Coordinates of C-alpha atoms in Angstrom, one line a residue:
Chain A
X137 CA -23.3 27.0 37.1
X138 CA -20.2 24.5 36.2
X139 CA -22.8 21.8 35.2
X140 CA -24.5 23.6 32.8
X141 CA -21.1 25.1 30.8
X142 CA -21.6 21.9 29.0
X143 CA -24.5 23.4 27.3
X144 CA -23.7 27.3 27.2
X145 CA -22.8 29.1 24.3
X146 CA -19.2 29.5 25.6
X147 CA -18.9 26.1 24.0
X148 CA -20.6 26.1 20.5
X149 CA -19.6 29.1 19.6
X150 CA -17.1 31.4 20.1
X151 CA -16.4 34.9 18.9
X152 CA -15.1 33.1 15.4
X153 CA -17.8 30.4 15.2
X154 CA -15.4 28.3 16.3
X155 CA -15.6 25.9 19.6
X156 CA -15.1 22.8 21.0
X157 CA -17.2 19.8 20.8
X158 CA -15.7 17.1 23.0
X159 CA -16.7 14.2 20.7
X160 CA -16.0 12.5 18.1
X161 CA -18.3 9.4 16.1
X162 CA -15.2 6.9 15.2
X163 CA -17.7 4.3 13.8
X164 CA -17.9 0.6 14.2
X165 CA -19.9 -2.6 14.5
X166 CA -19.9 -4.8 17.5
X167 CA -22.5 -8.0 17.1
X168 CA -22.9 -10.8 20.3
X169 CA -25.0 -13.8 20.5
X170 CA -25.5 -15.6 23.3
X171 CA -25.7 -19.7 22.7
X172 CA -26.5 -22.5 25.7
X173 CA -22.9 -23.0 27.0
X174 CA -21.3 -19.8 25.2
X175 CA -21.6 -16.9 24.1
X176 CA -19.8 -14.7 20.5
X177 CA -18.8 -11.5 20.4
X178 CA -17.5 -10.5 17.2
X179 CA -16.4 -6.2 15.8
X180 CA -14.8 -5.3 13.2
X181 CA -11.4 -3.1 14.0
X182 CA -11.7 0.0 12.1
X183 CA -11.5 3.5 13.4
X184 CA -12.7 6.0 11.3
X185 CA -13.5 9.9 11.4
X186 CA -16.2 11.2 8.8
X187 CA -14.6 10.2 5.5
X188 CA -11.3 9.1 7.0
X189 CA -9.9 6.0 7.6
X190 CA -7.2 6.8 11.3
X191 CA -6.5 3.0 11.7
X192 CA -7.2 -0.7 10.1
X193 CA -6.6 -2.2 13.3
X194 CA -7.7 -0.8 16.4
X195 CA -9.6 -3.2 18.8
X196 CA -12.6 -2.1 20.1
X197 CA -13.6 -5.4 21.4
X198 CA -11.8 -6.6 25.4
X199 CA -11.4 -9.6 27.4
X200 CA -12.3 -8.3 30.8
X201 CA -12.2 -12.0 32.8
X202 CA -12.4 -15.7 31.8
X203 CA -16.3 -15.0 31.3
X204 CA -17.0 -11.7 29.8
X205 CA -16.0 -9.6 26.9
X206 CA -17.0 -5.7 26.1
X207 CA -17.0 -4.2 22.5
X208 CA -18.3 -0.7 22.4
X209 CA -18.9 1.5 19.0
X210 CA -19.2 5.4 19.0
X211 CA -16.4 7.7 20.9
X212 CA -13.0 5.5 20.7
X213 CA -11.7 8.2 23.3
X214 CA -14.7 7.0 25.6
X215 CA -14.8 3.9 25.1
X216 CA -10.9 2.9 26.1
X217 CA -11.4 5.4 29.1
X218 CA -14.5 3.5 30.4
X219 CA -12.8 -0.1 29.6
X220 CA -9.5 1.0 31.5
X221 CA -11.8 2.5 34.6
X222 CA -14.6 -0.9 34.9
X223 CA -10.9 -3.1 34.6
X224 CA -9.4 -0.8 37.3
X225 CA -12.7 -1.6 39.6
X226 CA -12.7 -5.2 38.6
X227 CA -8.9 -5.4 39.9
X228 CA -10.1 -3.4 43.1
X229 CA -13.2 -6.1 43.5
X230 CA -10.9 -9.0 42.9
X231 CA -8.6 -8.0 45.7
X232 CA -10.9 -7.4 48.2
X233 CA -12.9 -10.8 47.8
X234 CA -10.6 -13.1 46.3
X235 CA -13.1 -13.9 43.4
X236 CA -13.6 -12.9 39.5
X237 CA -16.7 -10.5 39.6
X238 CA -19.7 -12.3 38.1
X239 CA -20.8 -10.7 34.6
X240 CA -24.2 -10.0 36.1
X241 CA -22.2 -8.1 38.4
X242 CA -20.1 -6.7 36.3
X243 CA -23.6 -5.6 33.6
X244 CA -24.7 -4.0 36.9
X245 CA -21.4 -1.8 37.9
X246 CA -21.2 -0.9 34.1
X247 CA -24.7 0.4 34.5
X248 CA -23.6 3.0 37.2
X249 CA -20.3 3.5 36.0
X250 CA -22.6 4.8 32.7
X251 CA -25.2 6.7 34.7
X252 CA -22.2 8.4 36.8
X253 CA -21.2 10.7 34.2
X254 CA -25.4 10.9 33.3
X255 CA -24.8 14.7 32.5
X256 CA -21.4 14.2 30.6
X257 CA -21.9 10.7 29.2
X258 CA -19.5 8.2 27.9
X259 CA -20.5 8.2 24.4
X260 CA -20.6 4.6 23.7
X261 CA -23.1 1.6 23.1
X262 CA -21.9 -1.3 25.0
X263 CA -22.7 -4.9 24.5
X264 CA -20.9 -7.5 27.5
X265 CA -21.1 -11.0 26.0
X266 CA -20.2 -13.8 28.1
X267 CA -21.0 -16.6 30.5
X268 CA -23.0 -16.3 33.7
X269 CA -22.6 -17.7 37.1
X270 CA -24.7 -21.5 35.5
X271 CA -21.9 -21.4 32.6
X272 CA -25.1 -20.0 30.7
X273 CA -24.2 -17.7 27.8
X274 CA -25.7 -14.0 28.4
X275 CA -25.9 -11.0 26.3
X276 CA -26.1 -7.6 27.8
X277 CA -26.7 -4.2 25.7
X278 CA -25.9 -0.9 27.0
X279 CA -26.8 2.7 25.6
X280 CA -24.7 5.4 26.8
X281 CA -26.2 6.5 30.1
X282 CA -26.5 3.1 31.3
X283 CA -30.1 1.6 31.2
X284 CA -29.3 -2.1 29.8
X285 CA -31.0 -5.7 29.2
X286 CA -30.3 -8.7 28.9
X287 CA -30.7 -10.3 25.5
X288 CA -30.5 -13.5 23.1
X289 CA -28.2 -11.3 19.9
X290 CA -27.6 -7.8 19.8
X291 CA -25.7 -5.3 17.1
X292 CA -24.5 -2.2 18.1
X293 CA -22.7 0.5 16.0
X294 CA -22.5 2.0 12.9
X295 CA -24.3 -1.3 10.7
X296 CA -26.9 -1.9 14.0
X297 CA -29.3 -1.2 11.6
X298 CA -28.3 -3.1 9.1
X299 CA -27.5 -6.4 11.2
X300 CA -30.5 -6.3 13.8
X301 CA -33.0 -7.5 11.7
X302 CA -30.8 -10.3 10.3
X303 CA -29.7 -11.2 13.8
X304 CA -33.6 -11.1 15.0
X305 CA -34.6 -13.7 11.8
X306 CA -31.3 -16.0 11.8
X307 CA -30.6 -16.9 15.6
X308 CA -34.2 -15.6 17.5
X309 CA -35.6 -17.6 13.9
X310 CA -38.6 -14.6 14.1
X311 CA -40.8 -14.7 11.3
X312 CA -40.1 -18.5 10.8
X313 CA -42.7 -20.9 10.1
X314 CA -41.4 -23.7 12.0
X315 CA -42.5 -25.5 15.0
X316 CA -40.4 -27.0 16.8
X317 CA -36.8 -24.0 17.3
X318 CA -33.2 -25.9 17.0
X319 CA -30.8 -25.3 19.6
X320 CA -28.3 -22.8 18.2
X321 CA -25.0 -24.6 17.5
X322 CA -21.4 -22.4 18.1
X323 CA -20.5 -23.3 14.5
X324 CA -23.5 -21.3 12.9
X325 CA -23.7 -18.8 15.5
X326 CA -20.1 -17.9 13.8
X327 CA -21.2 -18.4 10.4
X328 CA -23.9 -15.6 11.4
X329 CA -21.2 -13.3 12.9
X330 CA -19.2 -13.9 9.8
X331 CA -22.1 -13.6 7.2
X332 CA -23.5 -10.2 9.2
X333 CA -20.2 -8.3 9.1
X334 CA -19.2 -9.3 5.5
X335 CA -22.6 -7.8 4.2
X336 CA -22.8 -5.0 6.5
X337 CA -18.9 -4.6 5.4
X338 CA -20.3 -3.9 1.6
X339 CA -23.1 -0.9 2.7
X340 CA -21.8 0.6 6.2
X341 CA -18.6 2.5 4.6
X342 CA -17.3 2.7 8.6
X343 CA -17.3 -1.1 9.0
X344 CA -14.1 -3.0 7.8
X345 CA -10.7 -3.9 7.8
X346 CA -10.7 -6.8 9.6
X347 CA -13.2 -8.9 12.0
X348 CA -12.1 -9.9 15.7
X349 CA -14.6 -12.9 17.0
X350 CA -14.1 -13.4 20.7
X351 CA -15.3 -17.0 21.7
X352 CA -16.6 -17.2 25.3
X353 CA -17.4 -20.8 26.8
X354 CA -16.3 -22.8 30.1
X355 CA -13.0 -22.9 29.7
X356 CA -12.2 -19.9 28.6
X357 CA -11.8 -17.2 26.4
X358 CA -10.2 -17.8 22.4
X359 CA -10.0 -15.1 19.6
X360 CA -10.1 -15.6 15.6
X361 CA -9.5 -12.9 13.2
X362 CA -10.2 -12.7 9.6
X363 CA -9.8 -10.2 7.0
X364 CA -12.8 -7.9 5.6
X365 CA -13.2 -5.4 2.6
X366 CA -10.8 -2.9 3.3
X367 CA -12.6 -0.4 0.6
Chain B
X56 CA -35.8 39.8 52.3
X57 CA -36.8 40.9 49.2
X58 CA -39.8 44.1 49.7
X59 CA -40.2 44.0 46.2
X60 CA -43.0 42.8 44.8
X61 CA -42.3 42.3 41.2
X62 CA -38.5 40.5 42.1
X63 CA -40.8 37.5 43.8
X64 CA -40.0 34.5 41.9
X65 CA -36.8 35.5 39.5
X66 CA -33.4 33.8 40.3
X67 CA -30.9 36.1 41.8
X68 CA -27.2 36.2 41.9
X69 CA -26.1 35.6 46.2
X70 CA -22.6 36.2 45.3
X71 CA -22.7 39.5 45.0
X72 CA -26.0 40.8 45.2
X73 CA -27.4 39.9 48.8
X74 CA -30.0 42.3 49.4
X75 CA -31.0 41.6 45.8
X76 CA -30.8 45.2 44.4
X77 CA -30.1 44.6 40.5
X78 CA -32.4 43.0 38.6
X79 CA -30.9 39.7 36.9
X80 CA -30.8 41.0 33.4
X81 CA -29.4 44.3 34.2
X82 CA -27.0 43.5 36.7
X83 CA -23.2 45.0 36.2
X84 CA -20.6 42.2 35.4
X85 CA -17.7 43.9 36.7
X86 CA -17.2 41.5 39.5
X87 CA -14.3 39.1 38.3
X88 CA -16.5 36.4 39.5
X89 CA -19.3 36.2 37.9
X90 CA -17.7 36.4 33.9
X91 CA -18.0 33.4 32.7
X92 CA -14.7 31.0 32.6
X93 CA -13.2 31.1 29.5
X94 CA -11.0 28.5 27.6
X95 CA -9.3 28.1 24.8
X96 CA -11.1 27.9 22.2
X97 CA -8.6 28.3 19.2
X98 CA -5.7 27.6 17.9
X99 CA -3.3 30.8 17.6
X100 CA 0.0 29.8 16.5
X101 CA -0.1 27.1 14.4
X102 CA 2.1 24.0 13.0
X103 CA 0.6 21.9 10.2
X104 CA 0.5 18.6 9.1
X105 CA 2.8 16.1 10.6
X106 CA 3.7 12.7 8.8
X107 CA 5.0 9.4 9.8
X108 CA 5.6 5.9 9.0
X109 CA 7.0 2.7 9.8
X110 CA 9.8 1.0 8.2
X111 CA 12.3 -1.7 8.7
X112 CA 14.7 -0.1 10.9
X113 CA 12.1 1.3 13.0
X114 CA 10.4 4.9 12.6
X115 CA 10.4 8.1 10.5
X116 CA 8.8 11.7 11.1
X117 CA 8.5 15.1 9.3
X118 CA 7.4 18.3 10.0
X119 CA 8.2 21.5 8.7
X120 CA 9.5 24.8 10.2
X121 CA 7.0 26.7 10.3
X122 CA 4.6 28.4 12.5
X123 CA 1.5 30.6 10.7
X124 CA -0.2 33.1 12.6
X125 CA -3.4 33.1 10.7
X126 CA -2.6 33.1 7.2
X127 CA 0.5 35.3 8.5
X128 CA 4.0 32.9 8.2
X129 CA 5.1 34.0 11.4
X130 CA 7.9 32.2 12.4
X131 CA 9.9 29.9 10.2
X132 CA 13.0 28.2 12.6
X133 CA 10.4 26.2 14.7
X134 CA 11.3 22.4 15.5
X135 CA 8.0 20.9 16.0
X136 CA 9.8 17.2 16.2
X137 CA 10.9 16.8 19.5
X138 CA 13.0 13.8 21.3
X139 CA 11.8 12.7 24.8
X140 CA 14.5 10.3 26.4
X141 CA 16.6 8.0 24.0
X142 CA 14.0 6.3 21.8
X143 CA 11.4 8.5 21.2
X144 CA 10.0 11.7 19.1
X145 CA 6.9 13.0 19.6
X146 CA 6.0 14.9 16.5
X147 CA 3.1 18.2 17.0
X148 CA 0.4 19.7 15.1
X149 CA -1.7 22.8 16.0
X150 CA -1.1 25.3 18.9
X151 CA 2.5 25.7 19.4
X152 CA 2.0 27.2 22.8
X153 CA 0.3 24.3 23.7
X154 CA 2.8 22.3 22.1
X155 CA 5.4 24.4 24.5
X156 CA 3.4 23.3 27.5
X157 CA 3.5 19.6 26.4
X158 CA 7.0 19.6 25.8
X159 CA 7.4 20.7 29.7
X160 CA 5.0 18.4 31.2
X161 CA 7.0 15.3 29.0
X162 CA 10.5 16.6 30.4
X163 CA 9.7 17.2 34.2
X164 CA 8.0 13.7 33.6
X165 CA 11.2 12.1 32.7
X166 CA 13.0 14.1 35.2
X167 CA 10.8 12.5 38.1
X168 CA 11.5 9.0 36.7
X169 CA 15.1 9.8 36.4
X170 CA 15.7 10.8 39.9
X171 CA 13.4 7.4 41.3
X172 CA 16.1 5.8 39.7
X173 CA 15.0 2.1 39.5
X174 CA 16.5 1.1 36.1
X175 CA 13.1 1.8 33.9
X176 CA 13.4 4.2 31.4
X177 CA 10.1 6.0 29.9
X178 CA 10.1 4.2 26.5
X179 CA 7.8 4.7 23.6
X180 CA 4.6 2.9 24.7
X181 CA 4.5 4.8 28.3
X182 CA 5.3 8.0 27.0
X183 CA 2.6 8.0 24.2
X184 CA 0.4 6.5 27.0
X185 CA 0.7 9.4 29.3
X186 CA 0.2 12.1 26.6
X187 CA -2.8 10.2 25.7
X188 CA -4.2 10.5 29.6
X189 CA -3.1 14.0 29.5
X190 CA -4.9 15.1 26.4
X191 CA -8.3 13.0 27.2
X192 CA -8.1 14.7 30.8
X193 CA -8.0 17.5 29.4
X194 CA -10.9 17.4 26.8
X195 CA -12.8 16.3 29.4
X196 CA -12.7 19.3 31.8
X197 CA -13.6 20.8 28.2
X198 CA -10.1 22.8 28.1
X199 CA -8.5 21.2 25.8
X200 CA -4.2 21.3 24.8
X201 CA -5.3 22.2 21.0
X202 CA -2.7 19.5 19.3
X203 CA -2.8 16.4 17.4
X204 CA 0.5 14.4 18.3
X205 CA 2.4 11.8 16.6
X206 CA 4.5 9.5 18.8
X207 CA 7.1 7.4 16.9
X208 CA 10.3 5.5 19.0
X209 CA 11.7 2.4 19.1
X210 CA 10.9 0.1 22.2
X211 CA 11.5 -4.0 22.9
X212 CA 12.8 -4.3 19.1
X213 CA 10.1 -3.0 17.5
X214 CA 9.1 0.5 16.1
X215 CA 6.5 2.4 17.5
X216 CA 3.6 4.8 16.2
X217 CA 1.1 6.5 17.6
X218 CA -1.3 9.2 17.1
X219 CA -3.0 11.3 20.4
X220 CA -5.2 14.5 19.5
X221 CA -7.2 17.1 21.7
X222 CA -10.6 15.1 22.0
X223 CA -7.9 11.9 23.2
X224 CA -8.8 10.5 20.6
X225 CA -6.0 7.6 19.7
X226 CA -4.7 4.9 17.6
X227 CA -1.7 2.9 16.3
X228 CA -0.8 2.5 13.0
X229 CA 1.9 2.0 10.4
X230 CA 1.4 5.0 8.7
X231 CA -0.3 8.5 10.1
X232 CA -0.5 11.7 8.7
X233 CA -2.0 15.1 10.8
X234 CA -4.2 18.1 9.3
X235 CA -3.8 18.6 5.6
X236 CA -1.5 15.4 5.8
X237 CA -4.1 13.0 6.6
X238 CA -5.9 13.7 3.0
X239 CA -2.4 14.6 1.0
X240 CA 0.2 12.5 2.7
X241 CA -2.0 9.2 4.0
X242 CA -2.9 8.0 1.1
X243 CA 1.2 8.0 -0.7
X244 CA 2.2 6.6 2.5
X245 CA -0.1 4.0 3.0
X246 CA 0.7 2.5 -0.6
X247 CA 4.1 2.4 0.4
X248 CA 4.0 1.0 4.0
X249 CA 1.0 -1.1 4.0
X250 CA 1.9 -4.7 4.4
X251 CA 5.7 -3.9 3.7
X252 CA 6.9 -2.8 7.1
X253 CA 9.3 -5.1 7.6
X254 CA 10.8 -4.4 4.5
X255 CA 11.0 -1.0 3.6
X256 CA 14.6 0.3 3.2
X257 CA 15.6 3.8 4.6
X258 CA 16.3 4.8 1.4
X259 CA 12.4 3.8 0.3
X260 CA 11.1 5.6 3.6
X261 CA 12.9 8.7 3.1
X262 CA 11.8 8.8 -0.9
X263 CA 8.2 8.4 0.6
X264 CA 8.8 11.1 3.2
X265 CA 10.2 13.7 0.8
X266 CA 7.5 13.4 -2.0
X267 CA 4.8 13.8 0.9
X268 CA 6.5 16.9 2.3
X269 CA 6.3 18.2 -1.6
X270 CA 2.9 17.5 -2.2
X271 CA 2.1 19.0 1.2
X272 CA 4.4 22.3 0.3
X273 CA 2.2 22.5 -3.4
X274 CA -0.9 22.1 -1.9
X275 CA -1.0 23.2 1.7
X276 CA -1.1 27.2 2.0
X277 CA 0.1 26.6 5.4
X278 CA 3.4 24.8 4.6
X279 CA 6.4 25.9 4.2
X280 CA 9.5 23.9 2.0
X281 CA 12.0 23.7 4.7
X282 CA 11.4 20.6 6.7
X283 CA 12.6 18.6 9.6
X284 CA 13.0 14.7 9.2
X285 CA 13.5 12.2 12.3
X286 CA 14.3 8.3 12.4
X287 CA 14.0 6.6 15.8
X288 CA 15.7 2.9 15.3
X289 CA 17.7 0.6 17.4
X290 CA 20.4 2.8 17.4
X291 CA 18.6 5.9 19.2
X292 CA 17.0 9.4 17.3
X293 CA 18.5 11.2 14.9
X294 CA 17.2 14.6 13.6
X295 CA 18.4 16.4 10.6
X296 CA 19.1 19.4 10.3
X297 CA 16.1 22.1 8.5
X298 CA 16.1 20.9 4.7
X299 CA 14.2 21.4 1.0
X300 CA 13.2 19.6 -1.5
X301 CA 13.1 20.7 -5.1
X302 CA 10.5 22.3 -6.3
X303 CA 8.9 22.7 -10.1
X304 CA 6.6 25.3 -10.6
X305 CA 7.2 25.9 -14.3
X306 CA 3.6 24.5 -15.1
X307 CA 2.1 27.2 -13.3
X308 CA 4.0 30.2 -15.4
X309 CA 1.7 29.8 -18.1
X310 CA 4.2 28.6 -20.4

């Protein structure tokens, strides 16, 4: 019976029409590309609430080890909570085998840590950028109960829509009439990143402020930040 | 067993009706246990907006005195700034009872740290984090502490602000305004704070306070002009005493 209070009228409505909805859209972009030897993971650092701006800066982008990054968009509230409980489990797994969980590893326990709570999900899209165990750069995307891929460039968030198809054309190079495909340099995978969130910046009124780029390769992680509209 | 035919196949409730005598929709609900759990689902008593800002000496809240019942002022002497330990106020919006509640939890929290005695002090940071655990706990066993908090204190040289409402929703920022406050106040004190925290004067954050506790008193109908201001800076928290501002309301006499 305790399951299904979630979904009751106790909840939606109450003897004044009033009730308690336990979430909350805070808005947000979050865009990664995987390259050859590293991978980008750039969102912007608004938090918003329906015509409101709450914050200018408020990271929703995290270094979780040397080799992987998570940015999530949607429920601020769930999306710290589920960072702070897959770091706790990483600290757990590093102490008991003396090594840095793998990001496939790490794609994989976000996965169940997702499809726990299948019936009172986190309500966040995830992407985990980073490198894999053959310093390859992988790009994993996440919807909110946990069924995920692994992918070349992925947007998720408020201007998904609006960067996708960009993404798809500029790094994937669909829809190009060329033969041969270039290798996709780290330089122009940041011009992309940069380019994608200025536009989206000018049509997606909960993307702004500023833009936090997260740089995964070999030797570590690096962060750049640089100002966006903050109309 | 169930002898009767037309029962075969309906869900019945094993609780309290074993030998399945009452039919599901006509069954009495006068067993405690099967009412459904109930939780709150509104506000009662109510505080409204609180603001806050950054400035170069560290932090400054306001709230005013007053708690409505509906539309009803009901009671007009309540603090709704509230210090926890040396450095920190948490200011409170919404359910005052809840608010009560909060303000428990916070003290026998310090208390407990107090007595382990190990030379940390809650500061800040922890306190605002532990409110911020509290109230997403909360919201999610859907029984929520019907608030939206400000957090301002002083901690490692720096001023802190925070904001922590009933979904757990949080964030940090140099300005931050609850309710009414957040349309009314935010946008005064973000013209004044933004990119000027470190240079503010007190005299410049107390001018910005006052004209949003004005504006918030002509235009909120659940405000009341007699207001509570708190600065949390180096030198510890320090809350005034209940205060006004002046008010004009010639233009509305239809002179």
């Amino acid at each position: 019976m305790n399951s299904t209070a979630f979904c009751d009228n106790t909840l939606t409505s109450g003897p004044t029409g009033h009730g308690f909805y336990p979430y909350e859209a805070n808005g947000g972009t979050a865009v990664a590309i995987a390259g050859e030897d590293f991978c980008v993971v750039a969102s912007d650092t608004r938090q918003s609430n329906g015509y409101l701006i709450n914050a200018r800066y408020s990271p929703k982008a995290f270094k979780m080890s040397d080799k992987a990054v998570l940015a999530n968009s949607g429920f601020a509230a769930d999306g710290n909570a589920l960072v702070r409980r897959l770091g706790q489990r990483m600290q757990w797994y590093r102490h008991s085998h003396e090594k840095e969980m793998s990001i496939t590893a790490l794609a994989q326990l976000l996965s169940n840590t997702l499809y726990y709570k299948r019936f009172f999900p986190y309500y966040t899209q995830v992407l985990l950028g980073g490198i894999d165990e053959n310093g390859v750069g992988v790009v994993f995307s996440f919807d909110p109960v946990g069924s995920y891929g692994s992918e070349i460039c992925r947007a998720a968030g408020t201007a998904a829509a609006l960067i996708q198809p960009f993404l798809d054309n500029q790094v994937e190079l669909k829809n190009m009439q060329i033969g041969e495909k270039p290798r996709l340099s780290l330089d122009r995978a940041l011009c992309i990143a940069k380019d994608a969130f200025t536009s989206a910046t000018e049509r997606d009124i909960y993307t702004g402020d500023y833009l936090e780029i997260y740089i995964i390769k070999g030797d570590g992680v690096t962060i750049e930040n640089y100002p966006l509209k903050k109309d | 067993m169930d002898h009767f035919s037309f029962n075969l196949g309906k869900p019945r409730h094993e609780m309290t009706d074993r030998r399945n005598i009452f039919q599901v929709d006509i069954k009495p609900r006068s067993e405690s246990s099967t009412d459904p759990i109930t939780r709150t689902q509104r506000p009662i008593v109510t505080g409204t907006s609180v603001i806050a800002l950054k400035y170069q000496d560290g932090v400054m809240l306001a709230a005013d005195n007053l708690a409505s019942y509906g539309s009803l002022a009901r009671f007009k002497d309540v603090e709704r700034l509230y210090p926890v330990g040396e450095f920190t106020v948490i200011g409170a919006s919404g359910d005052i009872s809840d608010f009560q509640y909060t303000k428990h939890l916070l003290d026998a929290e310090m208390v407990k740290e107090y007595y382990i005695n190990d030379g940390h002090v809650l500061g800040a940071p922890h306190i605002y984090e532990y409110l911020s655990r509290v109230m997403y706990n909360r919201r999610s066993q859907i029984n929520p502490l019907w608030n939206a908090y400000v957090v301002g204190g002083y901690h490692n040289g720096e001023g802190f602000l925070g904001y922590v409402d009933l979904l757990g929703t949080t964030y940090k920022s140099s300005s931050i305004a609850t309710g009414f406050g957040a349309y009314l106040a935010q946008p005064i004190l973000r013209k004044v704070v933004e990119g000027h925290e470190n240079t503010l004067s007190e005299e410049e954050a107390i001018n910005a306070i006052e004209t949003c506790m004005k504006v918030l008193f002509y235009r909120d109908a659940r405000s009341l002009n007699k207001f509570q201001r708190a600065k949390i800076t180096a030198q510890g928290v320090e809350i005034t005493q209940p205060y006004s501002v002046d008010t004009e309301w010639s233009f509305a006499e239809g002179q």
